[in-house]
Amino acid sequence: MILTNKRVAIIGSGIAGLSCAHELQTHGFAVTLFDKSKGVGGRMSHRYFGDWEADHGAQYFTARDPLFQSEVAQWVQAEVAKPWSGRIVTFGGGNAMDKPSDATRYVGIPAMTSPAKHLARNLNVQTQHTVVDLHRTNDLWKITTKERGQLPDAFEYLVLAIPSVQAERLIGKYSATLKAICQEVVMLPCWTLLAYLKEPLPLPFDAAFVEGSVFSSLARDNSKPNRPVYETWVAQASHAWSAAHVDHTQFEIEPILIQAFQELTGVEPNLHQSHLWRYAKLEQPNQREFALDPSIAVGMCGDWLKSSTVEGAWLSGYRLAQELRQTL
Ligand SMILES: Cc1cc2nc3c(=O)[nH]c(=O)nc-3n(C[C@H](O)[C@H](O)[C@H](O)COP(=O)(O)OP(=O)(O)OC[C@H]3O[C@@H](n4cnc5c(N)ncnc54)[C@H](O)[C@@H]3O)c2cc1C
């Protein structure tokens, strides 16, 4: 039985929800996370397709804020992240030009989900719980999921660590303030092609910011440390192209993505998968970092309140946890 009066439900176990949960639990809150997926990590995703696998969402991350730098140092120490020294270029019209970074590029080890799994290791995460409704009675929150109906547990505090559109659907009827904050931002989609090739692609780089194509970026997954050796590439369509094709089916889009991949690389994938990230990235960075409505004890965090990066999402969750500790 939970005896603390600091019970917190966090909806979403992406890196923002996990960072918030970790910080709150460290300071005595009783935290339960709920996620609709089978595992943690959200858009830091990795997919397995029988005989092959690849990072599917975020391809790498950087750490510029000292707080996040020290978090990443712990991930490296725990061997769930490593620097990635792949050659990254801008690529267009057959020409590749180096694109150096002022910051180290890191990847999860052995997959981009690994830092999230590391953060979740001592947390109570309820996966395959799609939250479809919230109820507030006697200053307590109750949660209804698609899979199990209304859950018996009640919580003093609630955190929404999910993209803005999904957060608004759940909290809009309870808080005009939070609803308005959700409506401030635009999140852009991204069609993604994952390609397996029997032979290595004869391209002189490991990742590229692409110009003049359906795709805006390419990454050679097997160039990252601790990955399988066979050749896999992840190609992400530009946000503009993805937005123009957001209502198309996978069946319609996949042949277009394969043709664009062939035009760009000269090779047709031997195996492929495609996916639409409906809320992939934020249109413009946000200065808020997090949002809080103390009158109903609800906070919101996520990349969409800071910047669409792993670092932005982690910082948003961490800063919300700090604020909750002080405010509530
Ligand atoms: C294609 C792509 C490429 C990217 N590339 C990079 C990159 O190279 N570098 C970089 O730093 N960042 C990159 N990003 C951005 C980065 O992945 C995100 O900014 C970050 O992972 C967002 O974390 P989050 O916790 O805010 O949200 P998410 O990771 O989206 O987590 C939200 C979680 O909430 C869950 N959820 C949603 N609704 C519900 C509900 N109703 N009930 C229960 N659970 C729910 C979801 O399943 C998910 O697990 C990329 C993103 C995409 C999509």
mmCIF file of C-alpha atoms and ligand atoms in Angstrom:
data_model
loop_
_atom_site.group_PDB
_atom_site.id
_atom_site.type_symbol
_atom_site.label_atom_id
_atom_site.label_comp_id
_atom_site.label_asym_id
_atom_site.label_seq_id
_atom_site.Cartn_x
_atom_site.Cartn_y
_atom_site.Cartn_z
ATOM 1 C CA MET A 1 0.000 0.000 0.000
ATOM 2 C CA ILE A 2 1.261 3.515 -0.872
ATOM 3 C CA LEU A 3 1.377 5.679 2.286
ATOM 4 C CA THR A 4 2.689 8.911 0.790
ATOM 5 C CA ASN A 5 0.321 11.721 -0.173
ATOM 6 C CA LYS A 6 2.553 12.525 -3.146
ATOM 7 C CA ARG A 7 1.212 10.030 -5.648
ATOM 8 C CA VAL A 8 1.938 11.148 -9.215
ATOM 9 C CA ALA A 9 0.622 9.640 -12.430
ATOM 10 C CA ILE A 10 2.787 10.418 -15.464
ATOM 11 C CA ILE A 11 1.254 9.754 -18.857
ATOM 12 C CA GLY A 12 3.981 9.045 -21.396
ATOM 13 C CA SER A 13 7.272 7.219 -20.858
ATOM 14 C CA GLY A 14 9.315 9.007 -23.492
ATOM 15 C CA ILE A 15 12.528 10.655 -22.322
ATOM 16 C CA ALA A 16 10.603 13.666 -20.869
ATOM 17 C CA GLY A 17 8.226 11.547 -18.773
ATOM 18 C CA LEU A 18 11.106 9.340 -17.599
ATOM 19 C CA SER A 19 13.316 12.267 -16.652
ATOM 20 C CA CYS A 20 10.445 13.844 -14.675
ATOM 21 C CA ALA A 21 9.604 10.503 -13.025
ATOM 22 C CA HIS A 22 13.199 9.765 -12.091
ATOM 23 C CA GLU A 23 13.682 13.150 -10.454
ATOM 24 C CA LEU A 24 10.359 13.005 -8.571
ATOM 25 C CA GLN A 25 10.901 9.453 -7.323
ATOM 26 C CA THR A 26 14.382 10.386 -6.113
ATOM 27 C CA HIS A 27 12.700 13.051 -3.956
ATOM 28 C CA GLY A 28 10.082 10.820 -2.348
ATOM 29 C CA PHE A 29 7.143 11.001 -4.740
ATOM 30 C CA ALA A 30 5.343 7.722 -5.508
ATOM 31 C CA VAL A 31 5.377 7.727 -9.291
ATOM 32 C CA THR A 32 3.482 5.544 -11.764
ATOM 33 C CA LEU A 33 4.022 5.970 -15.502
ATOM 34 C CA PHE A 34 1.480 4.908 -18.119
ATOM 35 C CA ASP A 35 2.353 4.395 -21.779
ATOM 36 C CA LYS A 36 0.323 3.128 -24.691
ATOM 37 C CA SER A 37 3.342 1.396 -26.281
ATOM 38 C CA LYS A 38 4.867 -1.976 -25.466
ATOM 39 C CA GLY A 39 8.053 -0.350 -24.182
ATOM 40 C CA VAL A 40 9.537 2.931 -23.000
ATOM 41 C CA GLY A 41 11.385 5.596 -24.999
ATOM 42 C CA GLY A 42 8.673 7.078 -27.244
ATOM 43 C CA ARG A 43 10.319 8.717 -30.246
ATOM 44 C CA MET A 44 13.742 7.373 -29.169
ATOM 45 C CA SER A 45 12.536 4.240 -30.856
ATOM 46 C CA HIS A 46 14.186 1.078 -32.205
ATOM 47 C CA ARG A 47 12.325 -1.496 -34.277
ATOM 48 C CA TYR A 48 12.986 -5.211 -34.855
ATOM 49 C CA PHE A 49 11.742 -6.848 -38.061
ATOM 50 C CA GLY A 50 12.578 -10.508 -37.673
ATOM 51 C CA ASP A 51 16.093 -10.695 -39.116
ATOM 52 C CA TRP A 52 16.965 -6.994 -39.041
ATOM 53 C CA GLU A 53 16.569 -3.926 -36.860
ATOM 54 C CA ALA A 54 17.219 -0.170 -36.844
ATOM 55 C CA ASP A 55 16.780 3.036 -34.849
ATOM 56 C CA HIS A 56 13.493 4.307 -36.038
ATOM 57 C CA GLY A 57 12.951 7.822 -34.589
ATOM 58 C CA ALA A 58 15.773 9.983 -33.151
ATOM 59 C CA GLN A 59 19.085 8.990 -34.779
ATOM 60 C CA TYR A 60 21.521 10.600 -32.332
ATOM 61 C CA PHE A 61 21.587 13.353 -29.719
ATOM 62 C CA THR A 62 23.852 16.110 -28.467
ATOM 63 C CA ALA A 63 24.261 17.586 -24.971
ATOM 64 C CA ARG A 64 24.833 21.331 -24.653
ATOM 65 C CA ASP A 65 23.250 22.174 -21.285
ATOM 66 C CA PRO A 66 25.551 21.298 -18.325
ATOM 67 C CA LEU A 67 22.678 19.468 -16.579
ATOM 68 C CA PHE A 68 22.081 17.226 -19.564
ATOM 69 C CA GLN A 69 25.832 16.820 -20.092
ATOM 70 C CA SER A 70 26.121 15.372 -16.616
ATOM 71 C CA GLU A 71 23.115 13.078 -17.249
ATOM 72 C CA VAL A 72 24.695 11.845 -20.498
ATOM 73 C CA ALA A 73 27.998 11.273 -18.663
ATOM 74 C CA GLN A 74 26.073 8.893 -16.364
ATOM 75 C CA TRP A 75 24.543 7.121 -19.364
ATOM 76 C CA VAL A 76 28.019 6.687 -20.869
ATOM 77 C CA GLN A 77 29.308 5.394 -17.509
ATOM 78 C CA ALA A 78 26.399 2.903 -17.411
ATOM 79 C CA GLU A 79 27.258 1.874 -21.018
ATOM 80 C CA VAL A 80 23.817 2.781 -22.372
ATOM 81 C CA ALA A 81 25.199 5.589 -24.582
ATOM 82 C CA LYS A 82 28.408 6.232 -26.557
ATOM 83 C CA PRO A 83 29.778 8.952 -28.822
ATOM 84 C CA TRP A 84 29.155 8.312 -32.522
ATOM 85 C CA SER A 85 31.904 9.411 -34.882
ATOM 86 C CA GLY A 86 30.046 8.736 -38.134
ATOM 87 C CA ARG A 87 30.821 11.065 -41.021
ATOM 88 C CA ILE A 88 27.906 13.487 -41.395
ATOM 89 C CA VAL A 89 27.506 15.624 -44.505
ATOM 90 C CA THR A 90 25.094 17.734 -46.465
ATOM 91 C CA PHE A 91 24.189 15.806 -49.598
ATOM 92 C CA GLY A 92 22.579 17.090 -52.761
ATOM 93 C CA GLY A 93 23.069 16.734 -56.516
ATOM 94 C CA GLY A 94 25.509 13.873 -55.874
ATOM 95 C CA ASN A 95 27.847 16.095 -53.795
ATOM 96 C CA ALA A 96 28.662 15.478 -50.139
ATOM 97 C CA MET A 97 30.098 18.252 -47.946
ATOM 98 C CA ASP A 98 31.179 17.624 -44.346
ATOM 99 C CA LYS A 99 28.888 19.049 -41.677
ATOM 100 C CA PRO A 100 30.971 19.261 -38.538
ATOM 101 C CA SER A 101 29.238 19.648 -35.161
ATOM 102 C CA ASP A 102 30.406 21.790 -32.255
ATOM 103 C CA ALA A 103 29.071 19.093 -29.907
ATOM 104 C CA THR A 104 29.704 15.364 -29.546
ATOM 105 C CA ARG A 105 27.025 13.230 -31.170
ATOM 106 C CA TYR A 106 25.832 10.373 -28.952
ATOM 107 C CA VAL A 107 23.746 7.280 -29.644
ATOM 108 C CA GLY A 108 22.068 4.796 -27.305
ATOM 109 C CA ILE A 109 23.870 1.469 -26.824
ATOM 110 C CA PRO A 110 22.925 -1.010 -28.229
ATOM 111 C CA ALA A 111 19.851 0.932 -29.428
ATOM 112 C CA MET A 112 18.401 4.432 -29.127
ATOM 113 C CA THR A 113 15.914 3.117 -26.565
ATOM 114 C CA SER A 114 18.711 2.163 -24.140
ATOM 115 C CA PRO A 115 18.979 5.446 -22.152
ATOM 116 C CA ALA A 116 15.180 5.349 -21.645
ATOM 117 C CA LYS A 117 15.308 1.728 -20.468
ATOM 118 C CA HIS A 118 18.131 2.695 -18.123
ATOM 119 C CA LEU A 119 16.074 5.533 -16.587
ATOM 120 C CA ALA A 120 13.031 3.247 -16.293
ATOM 121 C CA ARG A 121 14.841 0.409 -14.534
ATOM 122 C CA ASN A 122 13.627 1.347 -11.012
ATOM 123 C CA LEU A 123 10.375 3.022 -12.026
ATOM 124 C CA ASN A 124 6.836 1.637 -12.046
ATOM 125 C CA VAL A 125 5.930 1.768 -15.746
ATOM 126 C CA GLN A 126 2.585 0.426 -16.918
ATOM 127 C CA THR A 127 2.984 -0.198 -20.645
ATOM 128 C CA GLN A 128 0.098 -0.961 -23.031
ATOM 129 C CA HIS A 129 -2.043 1.507 -21.079
ATOM 130 C CA THR A 130 -3.521 4.013 -23.545
ATOM 131 C CA VAL A 131 -4.998 6.809 -21.456
ATOM 132 C CA VAL A 132 -8.283 7.885 -23.036
ATOM 133 C CA ASP A 133 -9.894 9.876 -20.223
ATOM 134 C CA LEU A 134 -9.178 11.566 -16.905
ATOM 135 C CA HIS A 135 -11.511 12.137 -13.948
ATOM 136 C CA ARG A 136 -11.050 14.528 -11.064
ATOM 137 C CA THR A 137 -13.036 14.048 -7.866
ATOM 138 C CA ASN A 138 -12.178 15.120 -4.298
ATOM 139 C CA ASP A 139 -8.881 16.607 -5.493
ATOM 140 C CA LEU A 140 -7.736 13.241 -6.835
ATOM 141 C CA TRP A 141 -7.082 12.136 -10.402
ATOM 142 C CA LYS A 142 -8.301 8.825 -11.795
ATOM 143 C CA ILE A 143 -7.309 7.404 -15.143
ATOM 144 C CA THR A 144 -9.272 5.479 -17.759
ATOM 145 C CA THR A 145 -7.382 3.395 -20.295
ATOM 146 C CA LYS A 146 -8.543 1.856 -23.551
ATOM 147 C CA GLU A 147 -7.297 -1.548 -22.469
ATOM 148 C CA ARG A 148 -8.590 -1.762 -18.863
ATOM 149 C CA GLY A 149 -11.253 0.906 -18.326
ATOM 150 C CA GLN A 150 -11.033 3.076 -15.196
ATOM 151 C CA LEU A 151 -8.076 2.092 -13.019
ATOM 152 C CA PRO A 152 -8.566 1.708 -9.229
ATOM 153 C CA ASP A 153 -5.585 3.918 -8.215
ATOM 154 C CA ALA A 154 -6.027 7.632 -7.481
ATOM 155 C CA PHE A 155 -3.300 10.286 -7.707
ATOM 156 C CA GLU A 156 -2.761 13.688 -6.102
ATOM 157 C CA TYR A 157 -0.736 14.930 -9.080
ATOM 158 C CA LEU A 158 -0.836 14.342 -12.797
ATOM 159 C CA VAL A 159 1.847 14.919 -15.434
ATOM 160 C CA LEU A 160 1.182 14.791 -19.168
ATOM 161 C CA ALA A 161 4.425 13.911 -20.961
ATOM 162 C CA ILE A 162 2.854 13.421 -24.381
ATOM 163 C CA PRO A 163 2.762 15.553 -27.563
ATOM 164 C CA SER A 164 0.649 18.742 -27.441
ATOM 165 C CA VAL A 165 -2.281 17.515 -29.540
ATOM 166 C CA GLN A 166 -2.653 14.383 -27.411
ATOM 167 C CA ALA A 167 -2.265 16.385 -24.173
ATOM 168 C CA GLU A 168 -4.960 18.846 -25.227
ATOM 169 C CA ARG A 169 -7.430 16.021 -25.896
ATOM 170 C CA LEU A 170 -7.026 14.767 -22.329
ATOM 171 C CA ILE A 171 -6.690 17.952 -20.278
ATOM 172 C CA GLY A 172 -8.492 20.592 -22.384
ATOM 173 C CA LYS A 173 -11.821 20.202 -20.576
ATOM 174 C CA TYR A 174 -10.200 20.687 -17.142
ATOM 175 C CA SER A 175 -7.864 23.620 -17.723
ATOM 176 C CA ALA A 176 -8.302 26.547 -20.100
ATOM 177 C CA THR A 177 -4.699 27.572 -19.294
ATOM 178 C CA LEU A 178 -3.174 24.254 -20.302
ATOM 179 C CA LYS A 179 -5.456 23.975 -23.319
ATOM 180 C CA ALA A 180 -4.243 27.376 -24.577
ATOM 181 C CA ILE A 181 -0.595 26.348 -24.071
ATOM 182 C CA CYS A 182 -1.177 23.157 -26.083
ATOM 183 C CA GLN A 183 -2.679 25.239 -28.883
ATOM 184 C CA GLU A 184 0.339 27.568 -29.083
ATOM 185 C CA VAL A 185 2.515 25.042 -30.887
ATOM 186 C CA VAL A 186 2.491 23.183 -34.180
ATOM 187 C CA MET A 187 3.965 19.704 -34.396
ATOM 188 C CA LEU A 188 5.104 18.455 -37.782
ATOM 189 C CA PRO A 189 4.868 14.910 -39.177
ATOM 190 C CA CYS A 190 7.640 12.742 -40.642
ATOM 191 C CA TRP A 191 7.309 9.814 -43.030
ATOM 192 C CA THR A 192 10.234 7.430 -42.436
ATOM 193 C CA LEU A 193 11.672 4.619 -44.563
ATOM 194 C CA LEU A 194 13.843 1.932 -42.990
ATOM 195 C CA ALA A 195 15.883 0.008 -45.543
ATOM 196 C CA TYR A 196 17.888 -3.216 -45.341
ATOM 197 C CA LEU A 197 20.484 -3.768 -48.078
ATOM 198 C CA LYS A 198 22.350 -6.961 -48.892
ATOM 199 C CA GLU A 199 25.426 -4.971 -49.995
ATOM 200 C CA PRO A 200 26.908 -1.847 -48.372
ATOM 201 C CA LEU A 201 25.757 1.383 -50.052
ATOM 202 C CA PRO A 202 28.670 2.988 -51.922
ATOM 203 C CA LEU A 203 28.130 6.400 -50.312
ATOM 204 C CA PRO A 204 31.086 8.203 -48.668
ATOM 205 C CA PHE A 205 29.234 9.163 -45.474
ATOM 206 C CA ASP A 206 27.260 7.739 -42.537
ATOM 207 C CA ALA A 207 24.536 10.335 -42.272
ATOM 208 C CA ALA A 208 23.389 13.275 -44.363
ATOM 209 C CA PHE A 209 21.202 16.333 -44.338
ATOM 210 C CA VAL A 210 19.710 15.908 -47.789
ATOM 211 C CA GLU A 211 18.815 18.631 -50.276
ATOM 212 C CA GLY A 212 16.574 18.362 -53.349
ATOM 213 C CA SER A 213 14.787 15.133 -52.402
ATOM 214 C CA VAL A 214 11.639 13.845 -50.712
ATOM 215 C CA PHE A 215 14.055 12.984 -47.898
ATOM 216 C CA SER A 216 15.673 15.563 -45.644
ATOM 217 C CA SER A 217 17.975 13.135 -43.822
ATOM 218 C CA LEU A 218 19.660 9.761 -44.179
ATOM 219 C CA ALA A 219 21.544 7.677 -41.601
ATOM 220 C CA ARG A 220 23.520 4.449 -41.899
ATOM 221 C CA ASP A 221 22.370 2.610 -38.794
ATOM 222 C CA ASN A 222 25.190 0.065 -38.869
ATOM 223 C CA SER A 223 27.811 2.836 -38.664
ATOM 224 C CA LYS A 224 26.785 3.392 -35.036
ATOM 225 C CA PRO A 225 28.672 1.568 -32.280
ATOM 226 C CA ASN A 226 27.416 -1.838 -31.055
ATOM 227 C CA ARG A 227 25.038 -2.338 -34.000
ATOM 228 C CA PRO A 228 24.667 -5.432 -36.232
ATOM 229 C CA VAL A 229 27.116 -5.320 -39.157
ATOM 230 C CA TYR A 230 24.607 -5.707 -42.009
ATOM 231 C CA GLU A 231 23.678 -2.573 -43.944
ATOM 232 C CA THR A 232 20.608 -0.657 -42.778
ATOM 233 C CA TRP A 233 19.613 2.931 -43.571
ATOM 234 C CA VAL A 234 16.964 5.204 -42.118
ATOM 235 C CA ALA A 235 15.603 7.868 -44.464
ATOM 236 C CA GLN A 236 13.363 10.621 -43.106
ATOM 237 C CA ALA A 237 11.122 12.618 -45.437
ATOM 238 C CA SER A 238 11.089 16.394 -45.031
ATOM 239 C CA HIS A 239 8.413 17.834 -42.752
ATOM 240 C CA ALA A 240 6.913 19.809 -45.666
ATOM 241 C CA TRP A 241 6.610 16.692 -47.848
ATOM 242 C CA SER A 242 5.310 14.629 -44.912
ATOM 243 C CA ALA A 243 2.701 17.280 -44.036
ATOM 244 C CA ALA A 244 1.478 17.301 -47.644
ATOM 245 C CA HIS A 245 1.100 13.487 -47.504
ATOM 246 C CA VAL A 246 -0.070 13.043 -43.917
ATOM 247 C CA ASP A 247 -3.490 11.706 -44.922
ATOM 248 C CA HIS A 248 -2.142 9.124 -47.359
ATOM 249 C CA THR A 249 -1.933 5.452 -46.472
ATOM 250 C CA GLN A 250 1.279 3.516 -45.971
ATOM 251 C CA PHE A 251 0.252 1.490 -49.045
ATOM 252 C CA GLU A 252 0.252 4.686 -51.157
ATOM 253 C CA ILE A 253 3.389 6.249 -49.669
ATOM 254 C CA GLU A 254 5.775 3.293 -49.512
ATOM 255 C CA PRO A 255 6.397 3.017 -53.308
ATOM 256 C CA ILE A 256 7.108 6.776 -53.452
ATOM 257 C CA LEU A 257 9.609 6.535 -50.601
ATOM 258 C CA ILE A 258 11.326 3.530 -52.193
ATOM 259 C CA GLN A 259 11.635 5.322 -55.526
ATOM 260 C CA ALA A 260 13.008 8.442 -53.802
ATOM 261 C CA PHE A 261 15.537 6.278 -51.930
ATOM 262 C CA GLN A 262 16.638 4.670 -55.194
ATOM 263 C CA GLU A 263 16.983 8.064 -56.897
ATOM 264 C CA LEU A 264 19.070 9.383 -54.008
ATOM 265 C CA THR A 265 21.324 6.380 -53.404
ATOM 266 C CA GLY A 266 21.205 4.486 -56.705
ATOM 267 C CA VAL A 267 20.073 1.305 -54.954
ATOM 268 C CA GLU A 268 16.685 -0.265 -54.209
ATOM 269 C CA PRO A 269 16.317 -1.651 -50.669
ATOM 270 C CA ASN A 270 16.144 -5.454 -50.390
ATOM 271 C CA LEU A 271 13.779 -5.146 -47.414
ATOM 272 C CA HIS A 272 11.969 -2.096 -46.160
ATOM 273 C CA GLN A 273 9.469 -0.744 -43.650
ATOM 274 C CA SER A 274 7.779 2.632 -43.498
ATOM 275 C CA HIS A 275 6.155 4.614 -40.709
ATOM 276 C CA LEU A 276 4.411 7.945 -40.226
ATOM 277 C CA TRP A 277 5.447 9.884 -37.116
ATOM 278 C CA ARG A 278 2.368 12.086 -36.864
ATOM 279 C CA TYR A 279 3.843 14.373 -34.180
ATOM 280 C CA ALA A 280 7.542 14.107 -34.999
ATOM 281 C CA LYS A 281 8.940 17.554 -34.219
ATOM 282 C CA LEU A 282 8.026 21.013 -33.052
ATOM 283 C CA GLU A 283 7.800 23.736 -35.733
ATOM 284 C CA GLN A 284 9.546 26.405 -33.578
ATOM 285 C CA PRO A 285 11.470 26.047 -30.287
ATOM 286 C CA ASN A 286 9.395 26.996 -27.228
ATOM 287 C CA GLN A 287 10.641 29.121 -24.337
ATOM 288 C CA ARG A 288 8.283 27.673 -21.727
ATOM 289 C CA GLU A 289 10.267 24.487 -20.828
ATOM 290 C CA PHE A 290 7.197 23.047 -19.026
ATOM 291 C CA ALA A 291 3.644 24.054 -18.058
ATOM 292 C CA LEU A 292 1.792 23.806 -14.766
ATOM 293 C CA ASP A 293 -1.749 24.477 -13.562
ATOM 294 C CA PRO A 294 -1.399 24.309 -9.752
ATOM 295 C CA SER A 295 -5.184 24.788 -9.280
ATOM 296 C CA ILE A 296 -5.738 21.227 -10.536
ATOM 297 C CA ALA A 297 -2.239 19.833 -9.764
ATOM 298 C CA VAL A 298 -1.388 19.081 -13.398
ATOM 299 C CA GLY A 299 1.922 19.616 -15.160
ATOM 300 C CA MET A 300 2.948 19.114 -18.782
ATOM 301 C CA CYS A 301 6.411 18.387 -20.147
ATOM 302 C CA GLY A 302 7.892 17.183 -23.402
ATOM 303 C CA ASP A 303 10.045 18.314 -26.295
ATOM 304 C CA TRP A 304 7.214 20.511 -27.552
ATOM 305 C CA LEU A 305 7.664 22.826 -24.546
ATOM 306 C CA LYS A 306 11.383 23.355 -25.221
ATOM 307 C CA SER A 307 13.030 21.977 -28.366
ATOM 308 C CA SER A 308 12.478 18.891 -30.488
ATOM 309 C CA THR A 309 15.563 17.096 -29.335
ATOM 310 C CA VAL A 310 16.317 14.364 -26.842
ATOM 311 C CA GLU A 311 18.075 17.036 -24.776
ATOM 312 C CA GLY A 312 15.081 19.408 -24.933
ATOM 313 C CA ALA A 313 12.676 16.665 -23.838
ATOM 314 C CA TRP A 314 14.900 15.478 -20.975
ATOM 315 C CA LEU A 315 15.383 19.044 -19.708
ATOM 316 C CA SER A 316 11.652 19.770 -19.905
ATOM 317 C CA GLY A 317 10.842 16.738 -17.723
ATOM 318 C CA TYR A 318 13.614 17.533 -15.258
ATOM 319 C CA ARG A 319 12.618 21.194 -14.891
ATOM 320 C CA LEU A 320 8.945 20.288 -14.381
ATOM 321 C CA ALA A 321 9.934 17.858 -11.620
ATOM 322 C CA GLN A 322 11.963 20.601 -9.906
ATOM 323 C CA GLU A 323 8.999 22.991 -10.126
ATOM 324 C CA LEU A 324 6.556 20.370 -8.801
ATOM 325 C CA ARG A 325 8.812 19.747 -5.802
ATOM 326 C CA GLN A 326 8.819 23.437 -4.973
ATOM 327 C CA THR A 327 5.245 24.396 -5.873
ATOM 328 C CA LEU A 328 3.014 21.543 -4.782
HETATM 329 C C1 LIG B 1 11.743 10.798 -37.049
HETATM 330 C C2 LIG B 1 12.342 11.537 -35.879
HETATM 331 C C3 LIG B 1 13.695 11.867 -35.877
HETATM 332 C C4 LIG B 1 14.261 12.544 -34.793
HETATM 333 N N1 LIG B 1 15.596 12.790 -34.796
HETATM 334 C C5 LIG B 1 16.166 13.335 -33.692
HETATM 335 C C6 LIG B 1 17.589 13.440 -33.591
HETATM 336 O O1 LIG B 1 18.313 13.013 -34.488
HETATM 337 N N2 LIG B 1 18.116 14.008 -32.464
HETATM 338 C C7 LIG B 1 17.329 14.437 -31.434
HETATM 339 O O2 LIG B 1 17.858 14.905 -30.400
HETATM 340 N N3 LIG B 1 15.984 14.319 -31.486
HETATM 341 C C8 LIG B 1 15.391 13.777 -32.587
HETATM 342 N N4 LIG B 1 14.040 13.623 -32.649
HETATM 343 C C9 LIG B 1 13.223 14.212 -31.591
HETATM 344 C C10 LIG B 1 13.231 13.378 -30.306
HETATM 345 O O3 LIG B 1 13.038 12.023 -30.618
HETATM 346 C C11 LIG B 1 12.089 13.883 -29.431
HETATM 347 O O4 LIG B 1 12.231 15.297 -29.257
HETATM 348 C C12 LIG B 1 12.045 13.245 -28.041
HETATM 349 O O5 LIG B 1 12.326 11.858 -28.107
HETATM 350 C C13 LIG B 1 10.644 13.508 -27.488
HETATM 351 O O6 LIG B 1 10.528 12.938 -26.184
HETATM 352 P P1 LIG B 1 9.180 13.147 -25.371
HETATM 353 O O7 LIG B 1 9.324 12.373 -24.119
HETATM 354 O O8 LIG B 1 8.878 14.602 -25.273
HETATM 355 O O9 LIG B 1 7.999 12.546 -26.271
HETATM 356 P P2 LIG B 1 7.795 11.071 -26.827
HETATM 357 O O10 LIG B 1 9.082 10.400 -27.055
HETATM 358 O O11 LIG B 1 6.862 11.214 -27.982
HETATM 359 O O12 LIG B 1 7.050 10.321 -25.629
HETATM 360 C C14 LIG B 1 5.662 10.386 -25.448
HETATM 361 C C15 LIG B 1 5.170 9.018 -24.980
HETATM 362 O O13 LIG B 1 3.780 9.141 -24.663
HETATM 363 C C16 LIG B 1 3.108 7.987 -25.093
HETATM 364 N N5 LIG B 1 1.703 8.371 -25.250
HETATM 365 C C17 LIG B 1 1.174 9.283 -26.114
HETATM 366 N N6 LIG B 1 -0.162 9.385 -25.917
HETATM 367 C C18 LIG B 1 -0.472 8.531 -24.903
HETATM 368 C C19 LIG B 1 -1.682 8.185 -24.239
HETATM 369 N N7 LIG B 1 -2.853 8.736 -24.571
HETATM 370 N N8 LIG B 1 -1.638 7.248 -23.248
HETATM 371 C C20 LIG B 1 -0.452 6.689 -22.893
HETATM 372 N N9 LIG B 1 0.722 6.975 -23.496
HETATM 373 C C21 LIG B 1 0.705 7.884 -24.479
HETATM 374 C C22 LIG B 1 3.831 7.569 -26.356
HETATM 375 O O14 LIG B 1 3.662 6.181 -26.596
HETATM 376 C C23 LIG B 1 5.279 7.930 -26.036
HETATM 377 O O15 LIG B 1 5.984 6.827 -25.488
HETATM 378 C C24 LIG B 1 13.453 12.926 -33.703
HETATM 379 C C25 LIG B 1 12.096 12.577 -33.705
HETATM 380 C C26 LIG B 1 11.548 11.886 -34.770
HETATM 381 C C27 LIG B 1 10.092 11.483 -34.722
#
